[in-house]
Amino acid sequence: MWLSALLLGAFLLSGPVRGRDASASTAITCFTRGLDLRKGTEDVLCPANCPLWQFYVFGDGVYASLSSVCGAAIHSGVITNAGGAVRVRTLPGQDNYPAVNANGIQSQVLSRWASSFSVTAGAKSTALEAVGRSVSTARPSTGKRPKKTLDKKAGNKDCKADIAFLIDGSYNIGQRRFNLQKNFVGKVAVMLGIGTDGPHVGVVQASEHPKIEFYLKNFTAAKEVLFAIKELGFRGGNSNTGKALKYTAQKFFSLENGARKGIPKIIVVFLDGWPSDDLEEAGIVAREFGVNVFIVSVAKPTTEELGMVQDIGFVDKAVCRNNGFFSYQMPTWFGTTKYVKPLVQKLCSHEQMLCSKTCYNSVNIGFLIDGSSSIGESNFLLVLEFVSNVAKAFEISDIGSKVAAVQFTYDQRPEFGFSDYVTKEKVLSAIRNISYMSGGTATGDAISFTTKNVFGPVKDGPNKNFLIVLTDGQSYDDVRGPAAAAQKAGITVFSVGIAWAPLDDLKDMASEPRESHTFFTREFTGLEQMVPDIIRGICKDFLDSKQ
């Protein structure tokens, strides 16, 4: 019922109203789209004070029918944000809708859509401010307390994932089952809870040649995705799923196309029958790109058909891991509703996304910073610059890499912990704001403090733990024992020495092999040159730990 209500809300329009010198115009909401209108030419009335930043507009002059009518009218200059009358004409679809910034609205690129519209000035009329309210607030009260619902714009924040649905568009599936497949994908998309802060989805169709139907960046609301899926046309041809999977892994998840840093990348491959090409190489490429591949197979090959299959183990070779989690079997495209929720639960299980774990988004890096008197204010700023440059390389987020910092002299001062800041910008800002302590040097006590208080709370977490110790001199206490305890607790230690730091102490602190975890420079200005080697060292250790 709630899904029907969601779709119905897109089509609810207010009744006709008459303005000065105007024939009957239909009062619409700020977010009524071209495809919500039913006539070839229609006069509508846009409300005043629509929030410009919430408009979805695709194109310039000629707009994809997914666009907001009022947004397109403001974008084209037909009306201002004071609202007004607009005449909407339905037009054929186009292969390209450009992105243009005009009148405070940034329209978006869309590669292809089935229908379009244009807007011109309508009969003069007074905008009805009341229509700017959402449809839900305009409904009469039922006397019942409204249910608490998910923030539809933000989406399901507990299921952050970038997902490509790789649908089967081959002759294997045929037109009828292709439509059933679209229906199933739509249900999955709705249950995921798509939103700006939740899952983002796109669709690629596999057939003779793969085709990206829409990208992650194109739609961030479930009803928009539903309409986009409904509009997909059947392509036909051989089921070159391997070719499509490789293409999707390489081309789909770019920042330009809407992929987000630190968010798991997932390809859900829908396969009716069997592929007509090799999936093994495509699976390898996907894993190299940090993409988690799921295979949803429907109607397995019969015994008589197995002779036509190039590799009967194609599922195990294509998925992220051959552990049963990434493969999903449905007997038929009919009656698939009961399979929606279990698949969604898999797609939202971030801790199971083994292939998206890279050294850039799956590490905790703690910086132990010497604040002793021998460093001085100006050199301390060079140390903070080194810390910032290392942190910049990693994808910091609430489900990605995390950074913490402790400054020490004889005492220890936690600057910030792993859970304090979950964006790169805030981490870098916190590093810049670290003030210089000045005092003695007790590195051993500082390592013990950091192991217990900084790494202790995350010791059982999914990320691999690294500690980078920066010091410019001799420690007044033992460093070997505390460093060994840190390493026993699963922390990989890099030691970075400057100026008078004894090489023996640096090696005693560093993890094995000590030569590749120990760094030294005579001058503080030499720290900058070490940054790439430290990052490579962290990535090498991360990859070695996954073998």
mmCIF file of C-alpha atoms in Angstrom, residues 107-466:
data_model
loop_
_atom_site.group_PDB
_atom_site.id
_atom_site.type_symbol
_atom_site.label_atom_id
_atom_site.label_comp_id
_atom_site.label_asym_id
_atom_site.label_seq_id
_atom_site.Cartn_x
_atom_site.Cartn_y
_atom_site.Cartn_z
ATOM 1 C CA SER A 107 20.532 21.588 -14.526
ATOM 2 C CA GLN A 108 22.035 18.122 -14.833
ATOM 3 C CA VAL A 109 23.267 15.986 -17.713
ATOM 4 C CA LEU A 110 21.117 13.069 -18.855
ATOM 5 C CA SER A 111 22.273 10.843 -21.707
ATOM 6 C CA ARG A 112 18.846 9.752 -22.977
ATOM 7 C CA TRP A 113 15.189 9.956 -21.990
ATOM 8 C CA ALA A 114 11.968 8.829 -23.656
ATOM 9 C CA SER A 115 10.089 12.140 -23.572
ATOM 10 C CA SER A 116 10.725 15.867 -23.135
ATOM 11 C CA PHE A 117 8.901 19.151 -22.664
ATOM 12 C CA SER A 118 9.377 22.858 -23.259
ATOM 13 C CA VAL A 119 8.033 25.788 -21.248
ATOM 14 C CA THR A 120 6.717 29.205 -22.308
ATOM 15 C CA ALA A 121 4.875 31.973 -20.509
ATOM 16 C CA GLY A 122 1.239 31.151 -19.766
ATOM 17 C CA ALA A 123 -1.725 33.466 -19.173
ATOM 18 C CA LYS A 124 -1.138 36.010 -16.409
ATOM 19 C CA SER A 125 -2.194 34.745 -13.038
ATOM 20 C CA THR A 126 -1.506 35.148 -9.366
ATOM 21 C CA ALA A 127 0.638 32.388 -7.937
ATOM 22 C CA LEU A 128 -1.011 30.478 -5.136
ATOM 23 C CA GLU A 129 1.472 30.402 -2.309
ATOM 24 C CA ALA A 130 -0.466 27.643 -0.611
ATOM 25 C CA VAL A 131 0.345 25.218 -3.430
ATOM 26 C CA GLY A 132 4.015 25.395 -2.418
ATOM 27 C CA ARG A 133 3.159 23.101 0.465
ATOM 28 C CA SER A 134 3.723 19.406 -0.012
ATOM 29 C CA VAL A 135 0.757 17.274 -1.050
ATOM 30 C CA SER A 136 0.877 15.403 2.249
ATOM 31 C CA THR A 137 0.346 18.580 4.305
ATOM 32 C CA ALA A 138 -2.605 19.617 2.123
ATOM 33 C CA ARG A 139 -4.585 16.448 2.830
ATOM 34 C CA PRO A 140 -7.433 16.634 5.340
ATOM 35 C CA SER A 141 -6.733 15.329 8.804
ATOM 36 C CA THR A 142 -7.895 11.799 9.562
ATOM 37 C CA GLY A 143 -7.655 12.268 13.303
ATOM 38 C CA LYS A 144 -4.870 9.671 13.463
ATOM 39 C CA ARG A 145 -1.380 10.469 14.641
ATOM 40 C CA PRO A 146 0.988 10.334 11.649
ATOM 41 C CA LYS A 147 3.493 7.511 11.616
ATOM 42 C CA LYS A 148 7.165 8.316 12.017
ATOM 43 C CA THR A 149 8.714 7.793 8.609
ATOM 44 C CA LEU A 150 12.163 7.695 7.083
ATOM 45 C CA ASP A 151 13.520 11.024 5.867
ATOM 46 C CA LYS A 152 12.916 10.312 2.173
ATOM 47 C CA LYS A 153 15.398 12.899 0.947
ATOM 48 C CA ALA A 154 18.227 11.665 3.182
ATOM 49 C CA GLY A 155 17.363 7.992 2.655
ATOM 50 C CA ASN A 156 18.512 5.015 4.712
ATOM 51 C CA LYS A 157 21.692 6.239 6.406
ATOM 52 C CA ASP A 158 22.350 2.730 7.729
ATOM 53 C CA CYS A 159 22.770 1.415 4.194
ATOM 54 C CA LYS A 160 25.375 3.592 2.497
ATOM 55 C CA ALA A 161 26.345 1.925 -0.778
ATOM 56 C CA ASP A 162 26.881 2.808 -4.441
ATOM 57 C CA ILE A 163 25.083 0.099 -6.419
ATOM 58 C CA ALA A 164 24.991 -0.703 -10.133
ATOM 59 C CA PHE A 165 22.196 -3.040 -11.178
ATOM 60 C CA LEU A 166 23.535 -4.929 -14.195
ATOM 61 C CA ILE A 167 20.318 -6.211 -15.751
ATOM 62 C CA ASP A 168 19.981 -8.919 -18.393
ATOM 63 C CA GLY A 169 18.772 -7.467 -21.691
ATOM 64 C CA SER A 170 19.638 -10.453 -23.898
ATOM 65 C CA TYR A 171 17.440 -12.698 -26.018
ATOM 66 C CA ASN A 172 17.868 -15.313 -23.261
ATOM 67 C CA ILE A 173 15.478 -13.393 -21.048
ATOM 68 C CA GLY A 174 13.069 -12.058 -23.677
ATOM 69 C CA GLN A 175 10.725 -9.093 -23.464
ATOM 70 C CA ARG A 176 8.235 -10.561 -20.988
ATOM 71 C CA ARG A 177 10.777 -11.696 -18.367
ATOM 72 C CA PHE A 178 12.743 -8.477 -18.963
ATOM 73 C CA ASN A 179 9.693 -6.545 -17.709
ATOM 74 C CA LEU A 180 9.389 -8.844 -14.685
ATOM 75 C CA GLN A 181 13.093 -8.257 -14.017
ATOM 76 C CA LYS A 182 12.535 -4.474 -14.077
ATOM 77 C CA ASN A 183 9.682 -4.879 -11.610
ATOM 78 C CA PHE A 184 11.922 -6.829 -9.221
ATOM 79 C CA VAL A 185 14.794 -4.339 -9.501
ATOM 80 C CA GLY A 186 12.350 -1.518 -8.777
ATOM 81 C CA LYS A 187 11.169 -3.227 -5.603
ATOM 82 C CA VAL A 188 14.758 -3.724 -4.462
ATOM 83 C CA ALA A 189 15.552 -0.074 -5.166
ATOM 84 C CA VAL A 190 12.582 1.125 -3.084
ATOM 85 C CA MET A 191 13.334 -1.144 -0.123
ATOM 86 C CA LEU A 192 16.985 -0.026 -0.064
ATOM 87 C CA GLY A 193 15.891 3.466 1.009
ATOM 88 C CA ILE A 194 17.567 5.535 -1.707
ATOM 89 C CA GLY A 195 18.452 9.079 -0.653
ATOM 90 C CA THR A 196 21.171 11.714 -0.564
ATOM 91 C CA ASP A 197 22.744 10.188 2.559
ATOM 92 C CA GLY A 198 21.711 6.598 1.835
ATOM 93 C CA PRO A 199 22.225 4.180 -1.069
ATOM 94 C CA HIS A 200 22.656 5.522 -4.599
ATOM 95 C CA VAL A 201 21.853 3.312 -7.583
ATOM 96 C CA GLY A 202 22.310 3.197 -11.328
ATOM 97 C CA VAL A 203 21.471 0.705 -14.066
ATOM 98 C CA VAL A 204 23.548 -0.913 -16.818
ATOM 99 C CA GLN A 205 21.946 -3.201 -19.403
ATOM 100 C CA ALA A 206 23.920 -6.225 -20.629
ATOM 101 C CA SER A 207 23.259 -7.475 -24.126
ATOM 102 C CA GLU A 208 25.418 -7.555 -27.260
ATOM 103 C CA HIS A 209 27.093 -4.357 -26.031
ATOM 104 C CA PRO A 210 26.733 -2.937 -22.515
ATOM 105 C CA LYS A 211 24.838 0.320 -22.082
ATOM 106 C CA ILE A 212 24.758 2.549 -19.008
ATOM 107 C CA GLU A 213 21.103 3.513 -18.647
ATOM 108 C CA PHE A 214 21.632 5.982 -15.808
ATOM 109 C CA TYR A 215 24.405 6.820 -13.362
ATOM 110 C CA LEU A 216 24.548 7.069 -9.575
ATOM 111 C CA LYS A 217 24.380 10.861 -9.764
ATOM 112 C CA ASN A 218 21.214 11.045 -11.873
ATOM 113 C CA PHE A 219 18.624 10.225 -9.213
ATOM 114 C CA THR A 220 18.668 10.244 -5.411
ATOM 115 C CA ALA A 221 14.990 9.533 -4.724
ATOM 116 C CA ALA A 222 13.224 6.177 -4.973
ATOM 117 C CA LYS A 223 10.303 7.401 -7.075
ATOM 118 C CA GLU A 224 12.696 8.911 -9.636
ATOM 119 C CA VAL A 225 14.562 5.618 -9.888
ATOM 120 C CA LEU A 226 11.268 3.739 -10.278
ATOM 121 C CA PHE A 227 10.226 5.909 -13.208
ATOM 122 C CA ALA A 228 13.679 5.607 -14.790
ATOM 123 C CA ILE A 229 13.583 1.806 -14.526
ATOM 124 C CA LYS A 230 10.049 1.741 -15.964
ATOM 125 C CA GLU A 231 11.267 3.636 -19.044
ATOM 126 C CA LEU A 232 14.072 1.151 -19.851
ATOM 127 C CA GLY A 233 13.762 -0.519 -23.241
ATOM 128 C CA PHE A 234 14.667 -4.118 -24.068
ATOM 129 C CA ARG A 235 17.818 -4.319 -26.230
ATOM 130 C CA GLY A 236 18.196 -8.008 -27.142
ATOM 131 C CA GLY A 237 21.316 -9.763 -28.446
ATOM 132 C CA ASN A 238 23.710 -12.214 -26.810
ATOM 133 C CA SER A 239 24.095 -12.202 -23.030
ATOM 134 C CA ASN A 240 27.665 -10.872 -22.970
ATOM 135 C CA THR A 241 27.558 -10.526 -19.198
ATOM 136 C CA GLY A 242 31.322 -10.785 -18.754
ATOM 137 C CA LYS A 243 31.881 -7.922 -21.171
ATOM 138 C CA ALA A 244 29.228 -5.836 -19.394
ATOM 139 C CA LEU A 245 30.604 -6.626 -15.926
ATOM 140 C CA LYS A 246 34.135 -5.618 -16.896
ATOM 141 C CA TYR A 247 32.845 -2.425 -18.538
ATOM 142 C CA THR A 248 30.775 -1.520 -15.475
ATOM 143 C CA ALA A 249 33.649 -2.101 -13.037
ATOM 144 C CA GLN A 250 35.969 0.080 -15.119
ATOM 145 C CA LYS A 251 33.643 2.901 -16.223
ATOM 146 C CA PHE A 252 30.683 3.231 -13.883
ATOM 147 C CA PHE A 253 32.137 4.094 -10.463
ATOM 148 C CA SER A 254 33.983 7.329 -11.199
ATOM 149 C CA LEU A 255 33.694 10.460 -9.071
ATOM 150 C CA GLU A 256 32.387 12.296 -12.143
ATOM 151 C CA ASN A 257 29.541 9.778 -12.437
ATOM 152 C CA GLY A 258 28.531 10.108 -8.797
ATOM 153 C CA ALA A 259 30.605 7.489 -6.965
ATOM 154 C CA ARG A 260 31.392 8.538 -3.392
ATOM 155 C CA LYS A 261 34.708 8.076 -1.618
ATOM 156 C CA GLY A 262 34.703 5.592 1.223
ATOM 157 C CA ILE A 263 31.348 4.083 0.213
ATOM 158 C CA PRO A 264 31.165 0.375 -0.779
ATOM 159 C CA LYS A 265 30.875 -0.178 -4.530
ATOM 160 C CA ILE A 266 28.529 -2.985 -5.556
ATOM 161 C CA ILE A 267 27.487 -4.545 -8.859
ATOM 162 C CA VAL A 268 24.384 -6.746 -8.741
ATOM 163 C CA VAL A 269 24.426 -8.931 -11.852
ATOM 164 C CA PHE A 270 21.039 -10.332 -12.917
ATOM 165 C CA LEU A 271 21.469 -13.356 -15.121
ATOM 166 C CA ASP A 272 18.685 -15.312 -16.779
ATOM 167 C CA GLY A 273 20.135 -18.699 -17.744
ATOM 168 C CA TRP A 274 23.860 -18.427 -18.461
ATOM 169 C CA PRO A 275 26.353 -15.962 -19.961
ATOM 170 C CA SER A 276 27.545 -16.304 -23.537
ATOM 171 C CA ASP A 277 31.064 -15.115 -22.638
ATOM 172 C CA ASP A 278 33.664 -15.528 -19.888
ATOM 173 C CA LEU A 279 32.952 -14.065 -16.438
ATOM 174 C CA GLU A 280 36.216 -15.027 -14.730
ATOM 175 C CA GLU A 281 38.362 -12.221 -16.150
ATOM 176 C CA ALA A 282 35.586 -9.688 -15.485
ATOM 177 C CA GLY A 283 35.387 -10.843 -11.867
ATOM 178 C CA ILE A 284 39.137 -10.346 -11.468
ATOM 179 C CA VAL A 285 38.919 -6.816 -12.909
ATOM 180 C CA ALA A 286 36.021 -5.963 -10.575
ATOM 181 C CA ARG A 287 37.986 -7.116 -7.531
ATOM 182 C CA GLU A 288 41.001 -5.084 -8.649
ATOM 183 C CA PHE A 289 38.759 -2.011 -8.801
ATOM 184 C CA GLY A 290 37.459 -2.651 -5.280
ATOM 185 C CA VAL A 291 33.958 -3.617 -6.450
ATOM 186 C CA ASN A 292 31.774 -6.212 -4.716
ATOM 187 C CA VAL A 293 30.064 -8.414 -7.309
ATOM 188 C CA PHE A 294 26.796 -10.213 -6.533
ATOM 189 C CA ILE A 295 25.265 -12.668 -8.981
ATOM 190 C CA VAL A 296 21.471 -13.077 -8.943
ATOM 191 C CA SER A 297 20.852 -16.065 -11.178
ATOM 192 C CA VAL A 298 17.395 -17.052 -12.361
ATOM 193 C CA ALA A 299 16.465 -20.305 -14.069
ATOM 194 C CA LYS A 300 19.730 -22.250 -13.916
ATOM 195 C CA PRO A 301 20.764 -24.176 -17.044
ATOM 196 C CA THR A 302 19.061 -27.557 -17.332
ATOM 197 C CA THR A 303 21.101 -30.737 -17.650
ATOM 198 C CA GLU A 304 20.609 -30.653 -21.430
ATOM 199 C CA GLU A 305 21.735 -27.000 -21.589
ATOM 200 C CA LEU A 306 24.932 -27.416 -19.563
ATOM 201 C CA GLY A 307 26.853 -28.370 -22.699
ATOM 202 C CA MET A 308 26.259 -24.864 -24.058
ATOM 203 C CA VAL A 309 27.769 -23.177 -20.978
ATOM 204 C CA GLN A 310 31.430 -22.207 -21.387
ATOM 205 C CA ASP A 311 32.177 -22.600 -17.666
ATOM 206 C CA ILE A 312 29.648 -24.186 -15.297
ATOM 207 C CA GLY A 313 31.474 -22.537 -12.357
ATOM 208 C CA PHE A 314 30.917 -19.042 -13.738
ATOM 209 C CA VAL A 315 29.100 -17.780 -10.621
ATOM 210 C CA ASP A 316 31.891 -18.722 -8.215
ATOM 211 C CA LYS A 317 34.513 -17.108 -10.445
ATOM 212 C CA ALA A 318 32.632 -13.833 -10.904
ATOM 213 C CA VAL A 319 31.482 -13.006 -7.372
ATOM 214 C CA CYS A 320 33.554 -11.068 -4.859
ATOM 215 C CA ARG A 321 34.197 -14.156 -2.702
ATOM 216 C CA ASN A 322 33.164 -17.759 -3.229
ATOM 217 C CA ASN A 323 31.605 -18.031 0.239
ATOM 218 C CA GLY A 324 27.907 -18.229 -0.633
ATOM 219 C CA PHE A 325 27.177 -14.674 0.482
ATOM 220 C CA PHE A 326 27.583 -13.059 -2.948
ATOM 221 C CA SER A 327 25.472 -15.516 -4.942
ATOM 222 C CA TYR A 328 21.672 -15.482 -4.938
ATOM 223 C CA GLN A 329 19.364 -17.907 -6.679
ATOM 224 C CA MET A 330 15.751 -17.391 -7.723
ATOM 225 C CA PRO A 331 13.878 -20.217 -9.484
ATOM 226 C CA THR A 332 11.777 -17.918 -11.683
ATOM 227 C CA TRP A 333 10.905 -14.265 -12.322
ATOM 228 C CA PHE A 334 7.342 -14.931 -11.134
ATOM 229 C CA GLY A 335 6.469 -14.383 -7.468
ATOM 230 C CA THR A 336 9.775 -12.717 -6.597
ATOM 231 C CA THR A 337 8.500 -10.366 -3.864
ATOM 232 C CA LYS A 338 9.677 -12.699 -1.087
ATOM 233 C CA TYR A 339 13.240 -12.499 -2.444
ATOM 234 C CA VAL A 340 13.470 -8.708 -2.215
ATOM 235 C CA LYS A 341 14.160 -8.272 1.507
ATOM 236 C CA PRO A 342 16.893 -10.964 1.807
ATOM 237 C CA LEU A 343 18.763 -9.421 -1.143
ATOM 238 C CA VAL A 344 18.471 -5.915 0.342
ATOM 239 C CA GLN A 345 19.808 -7.197 3.662
ATOM 240 C CA LYS A 346 22.859 -8.556 1.856
ATOM 241 C CA LEU A 347 23.450 -5.303 -0.009
ATOM 242 C CA CYS A 348 23.306 -3.327 3.258
ATOM 243 C CA SER A 349 25.738 -5.587 5.148
ATOM 244 C CA HIS A 350 28.782 -3.339 4.946
ATOM 245 C CA GLU A 351 30.966 -5.596 7.073
ATOM 246 C CA GLN A 352 30.567 -8.347 4.448
ATOM 247 C CA MET A 353 31.761 -6.194 1.528
ATOM 248 C CA LEU A 354 35.197 -7.774 1.442
ATOM 249 C CA CYS A 355 36.152 -6.565 -2.012
ATOM 250 C CA SER A 356 35.628 -2.900 -1.256
ATOM 251 C CA LYS A 357 38.206 -2.962 1.494
ATOM 252 C CA THR A 358 41.220 -1.072 0.204
ATOM 253 C CA CYS A 359 44.156 0.449 2.030
ATOM 254 C CA TYR A 360 42.625 3.861 1.433
ATOM 255 C CA ASN A 361 39.221 3.264 2.994
ATOM 256 C CA SER A 362 39.823 0.528 5.573
ATOM 257 C CA VAL A 363 42.569 1.673 7.950
ATOM 258 C CA ASN A 364 42.820 3.476 11.286
ATOM 259 C CA ILE A 365 45.906 5.703 11.432
ATOM 260 C CA GLY A 366 47.009 7.106 14.779
ATOM 261 C CA PHE A 367 49.666 9.826 14.853
ATOM 262 C CA LEU A 368 51.810 10.069 17.998
ATOM 263 C CA ILE A 369 53.374 13.528 17.794
ATOM 264 C CA ASP A 370 56.411 14.641 19.778
ATOM 265 C CA GLY A 371 55.718 18.060 21.326
ATOM 266 C CA SER A 372 59.010 18.403 23.221
ATOM 267 C CA SER A 373 60.911 21.678 23.667
ATOM 268 C CA SER A 374 63.653 20.715 21.207
ATOM 269 C CA ILE A 375 61.261 20.871 18.249
ATOM 270 C CA GLY A 376 60.204 24.514 18.432
ATOM 271 C CA GLU A 377 57.103 26.253 17.064
ATOM 272 C CA SER A 378 58.188 26.554 13.409
ATOM 273 C CA ASN A 379 59.333 22.934 13.123
ATOM 274 C CA PHE A 380 56.163 21.772 14.879
ATOM 275 C CA LEU A 381 54.166 23.316 12.035
ATOM 276 C CA LEU A 382 56.222 21.231 9.565
ATOM 277 C CA VAL A 383 55.333 18.119 11.597
ATOM 278 C CA LEU A 384 51.618 18.990 11.394
ATOM 279 C CA GLU A 385 51.979 19.535 7.643
ATOM 280 C CA PHE A 386 53.444 16.015 7.335
ATOM 281 C CA VAL A 387 50.537 14.574 9.342
ATOM 282 C CA SER A 388 48.016 16.393 7.113
ATOM 283 C CA ASN A 389 49.669 15.215 3.896
ATOM 284 C CA VAL A 390 49.526 11.574 5.003
ATOM 285 C CA ALA A 391 45.899 11.880 6.151
ATOM 286 C CA LYS A 392 44.855 13.504 2.855
ATOM 287 C CA ALA A 393 45.637 10.314 0.931
ATOM 288 C CA PHE A 394 42.952 8.275 2.713
ATOM 289 C CA GLU A 395 39.169 8.100 2.277
ATOM 290 C CA ILE A 396 38.000 9.236 5.698
ATOM 291 C CA SER A 397 34.333 8.621 6.532
ATOM 292 C CA ASP A 398 32.100 7.041 9.155
ATOM 293 C CA ILE A 399 32.407 3.683 7.389
ATOM 294 C CA GLY A 400 35.854 4.276 5.888
ATOM 295 C CA SER A 401 39.315 5.138 7.187
ATOM 296 C CA LYS A 402 39.725 7.053 10.437
ATOM 297 C CA VAL A 403 42.474 9.237 11.910
ATOM 298 C CA ALA A 404 43.454 10.069 15.500
ATOM 299 C CA ALA A 405 46.259 12.133 17.032
ATOM 300 C CA VAL A 406 48.020 12.286 20.411
ATOM 301 C CA GLN A 407 50.695 14.819 21.350
ATOM 302 C CA PHE A 408 53.237 13.910 24.020
ATOM 303 C CA THR A 409 56.015 15.329 26.151
ATOM 304 C CA TYR A 410 56.350 13.774 29.625
ATOM 305 C CA ASP A 411 52.565 13.768 29.539
ATOM 306 C CA GLN A 412 50.110 12.749 26.835
ATOM 307 C CA ARG A 413 47.381 14.929 25.368
ATOM 308 C CA PRO A 414 44.776 13.319 23.111
ATOM 309 C CA GLU A 415 44.102 15.807 20.310
ATOM 310 C CA PHE A 416 41.226 13.817 18.773
ATOM 311 C CA GLY A 417 40.118 10.190 18.585
ATOM 312 C CA PHE A 418 39.021 7.927 15.745
ATOM 313 C CA SER A 419 35.326 8.637 16.315
ATOM 314 C CA ASP A 420 35.592 12.411 16.749
ATOM 315 C CA TYR A 421 35.730 13.396 13.068
ATOM 316 C CA VAL A 422 34.355 11.346 10.175
ATOM 317 C CA THR A 423 35.127 13.616 7.224
ATOM 318 C CA LYS A 424 38.491 14.452 5.732
ATOM 319 C CA GLU A 425 37.812 18.188 5.931
ATOM 320 C CA LYS A 426 37.131 18.071 9.673
ATOM 321 C CA VAL A 427 40.172 15.879 10.334
ATOM 322 C CA LEU A 428 42.463 18.252 8.440
ATOM 323 C CA SER A 429 40.967 21.205 10.288
ATOM 324 C CA ALA A 430 41.560 19.469 13.629
ATOM 325 C CA ILE A 431 45.204 18.807 12.692
ATOM 326 C CA ARG A 432 45.741 22.462 11.796
ATOM 327 C CA ASN A 433 44.358 23.501 15.195
ATOM 328 C CA ILE A 434 46.758 21.377 17.269
ATOM 329 C CA SER A 435 48.748 23.688 19.560
ATOM 330 C CA TYR A 436 52.379 23.057 20.512
ATOM 331 C CA MET A 437 52.871 21.729 24.065
ATOM 332 C CA SER A 438 56.662 21.962 24.743
ATOM 333 C CA GLY A 439 58.337 19.831 27.438
ATOM 334 C CA GLY A 440 60.353 16.608 27.805
ATOM 335 C CA THR A 441 60.219 13.314 25.873
ATOM 336 C CA ALA A 442 58.655 10.120 27.237
ATOM 337 C CA THR A 443 57.896 8.159 24.073
ATOM 338 C CA GLY A 444 57.362 4.764 25.747
ATOM 339 C CA ASP A 445 54.633 6.040 28.070
ATOM 340 C CA ALA A 446 53.018 7.789 25.101
ATOM 341 C CA ILE A 447 52.924 4.560 23.065
ATOM 342 C CA SER A 448 51.319 2.693 25.991
ATOM 343 C CA PHE A 449 48.759 5.473 26.477
ATOM 344 C CA THR A 450 47.856 5.496 22.788
ATOM 345 C CA THR A 451 47.600 1.711 22.554
ATOM 346 C CA LYS A 452 45.148 1.589 25.451
ATOM 347 C CA ASN A 453 43.114 4.767 25.044
ATOM 348 C CA VAL A 454 43.110 5.437 21.290
ATOM 349 C CA PHE A 455 43.343 1.977 19.710
ATOM 350 C CA GLY A 456 41.614 0.092 22.537
ATOM 351 C CA PRO A 457 38.075 1.144 21.540
ATOM 352 C CA VAL A 458 38.617 0.071 17.897
ATOM 353 C CA LYS A 459 40.683 -3.088 18.417
ATOM 354 C CA ASP A 460 37.811 -5.353 17.333
ATOM 355 C CA GLY A 461 36.695 -3.142 14.434
ATOM 356 C CA PRO A 462 36.984 -3.983 10.726
ATOM 357 C CA ASN A 463 39.853 -1.573 9.919
ATOM 358 C CA LYS A 464 43.549 -2.409 10.110
ATOM 359 C CA ASN A 465 45.384 -0.318 12.730
ATOM 360 C CA PHE A 466 48.533 1.750 12.131
#
